[in-house]
Amino acid sequence: MTSSNFKKSLEIMNRARAHLPGGVNSPVRAYRAVDGDPVVLRSGNGAMITDVDGNEYIDYVNSYGPLILGHAHPDVIHAVQEASKSGTSFGAPTEPEVDLAELVASTFPSIEMVRFVNSGTEAAMSAIRLARGQTKKDLIIKFEGCYHGHADGLLASAGSGVATFGLPDSPGVPAAMAAQTLIAPYNNLEAVKSIFEAHPDKIAAVVVEPVAGNMGVVAPQPEYLAGLRLLCDQNDALLIFDEVISGFRVSASGAQGFFDVHPDLTILGKIIGGGLPVGAYGGSRELMEEMAPTGDIYQAGTLSGNPIAMAAGLATLNILLADSEAYNYLNSLGVRLAAGLESAAKDIGIPLSVVQIGSTLTAFFQDAVPTNYDEATRSDTAMFAKFHREMLNRGVHLAPSQYEAWFLSLAHDEKLIDQTVNYAREALMACQSN
Ligand SMILES: *Cc1c(COP(=O)(O)O)cnc(C)c1O
């Protein structure tokens, strides 16, 4: 393939760079980490997407996770169309937000009440405020390589985007804000214990991705999540699970249901919005009623609980949860893809370790299976960049960073997985030979 196959994408990106920093509205999209130019997308249908030049791709980005049904599912599109006919926003209560709150509360064991916001970033920021307000403590513990959105105090050691750019932190975050965040390596309970010991009665919360997805997919080791639960209980700190990716992806009850460890607060986003902008945070009635108007911890939003976004989320979840085989099917596709990628790499002699949990996985270009950020970053990112380009040229759309998850949807099938594995085999051979 030559650049003439991407003529329109290149033209549009040139225009984009004049008026959008880097030509994008979110940094990873710019393809800096894979040293290329992004393809500009025009449409999606099921597991497939089409760019503005008419090239087709099997999509493993799926909008970074929300699209568990694939692109443009007819029922979701219908729900959005119907909702929008009745008006786009009211700034007053509507029924769909009650429906979605009931659904979330009925599926997540630790959630009785929920507050909808407009992004995962906003949900994480608000959950932390609630934890601080309720515990009357200021410090939080987060983990290297976990991402909880881009709020000031949460950007420290924040995984994919930041990892991709090699920025340890971001300029513009006041040192005093960053100092409220204490960082521990993932999967290391001793480190968390030491931090609690060093700051007695000062730590409001531990916030964690129960399955890490933003240093690439990294699994929690057995007893890790239960160990965090215990440490929080012993130290009167809240445990916050950021399930923006894992919620409704790892299982219908998120990672908390899958691993049977219940946090005090849960942060949600992505799938619950069905591809529209949504975030949420939830927990027990007692905790959530600390928020205004029932309590005095303040958080608000003009478009929060937006009826169109609620409709997209409800349609998505209703289809997903009605199919009792959905998660088994998604996992079987994940297993098949992971096995195919590993055996192709083994045959060709390129080190590759795949971490796969259900419908999400990362193929790390290294021999070992990473258990934390330090280990994840030992991957051969130059090799990943070549692989990414070779896959794109063959019609497979992967996130343009070694440290992102691949996302499967119910629209993928065994045939597409096998096709992807065949392309991966060719791509790895091409990587090997240049
Ligand atoms: C995507 C993500 C967020 C941020 O959500 P936005 O909607 O992009 O603000 C927070 N936490 C995790 C784990 C995420 O993957």
mmCIF file of C-alpha atoms in Angstrom, residues 26 28 44 57 66 91 114 124 138 160 164 168 176 186 218 243 259 269 280 302 312 336 362 369 383 402 412:
data_model
loop_
_atom_site.group_PDB
_atom_site.id
_atom_site.type_symbol
_atom_site.label_atom_id
_atom_site.label_comp_id
_atom_site.label_asym_id
_atom_site.label_seq_id
_atom_site.Cartn_x
_atom_site.Cartn_y
_atom_site.Cartn_z
ATOM 1 C CA SER A 26 -7.410 13.456 22.307
ATOM 2 C CA VAL A 28 -3.247 9.184 21.377
ATOM 3 C CA GLY A 44 -18.705 2.052 11.132
ATOM 4 C CA TYR A 57 -10.797 -2.222 8.588
ATOM 5 C CA PRO A 66 -17.756 1.741 24.714
ATOM 6 C CA GLY A 91 -31.875 20.420 32.627
ATOM 7 C CA VAL A 114 -25.480 6.450 41.172
ATOM 8 C CA ALA A 124 -13.286 9.919 38.785
ATOM 9 C CA ASP A 138 -6.930 14.556 51.653
ATOM 10 C CA SER A 160 -1.215 4.914 28.070
ATOM 11 C CA THR A 164 3.100 6.928 25.094
ATOM 12 C CA PRO A 168 6.080 11.507 33.896
ATOM 13 C CA ALA A 176 0.542 21.066 45.684
ATOM 14 C CA TYR A 186 0.327 -2.256 40.653
ATOM 15 C CA VAL A 218 -2.608 -6.199 33.055
ATOM 16 C CA GLU A 243 -14.511 0.340 36.203
ATOM 17 C CA PHE A 259 -13.499 -11.191 41.374
ATOM 18 C CA GLY A 269 -18.145 5.280 31.810
ATOM 19 C CA ALA A 280 -21.098 7.770 36.467
ATOM 20 C CA THR A 302 -25.808 21.009 32.800
ATOM 21 C CA ALA A 312 -27.922 4.882 24.007
ATOM 22 C CA ARG A 336 -9.089 -17.489 20.087
ATOM 23 C CA THR A 362 -3.010 -6.514 24.848
ATOM 24 C CA VAL A 369 3.715 -11.406 30.966
ATOM 25 C CA MET A 383 8.404 -3.307 16.900
ATOM 26 C CA GLN A 402 1.548 -0.526 22.697
ATOM 27 C CA HIS A 412 -16.885 -9.764 15.866
#
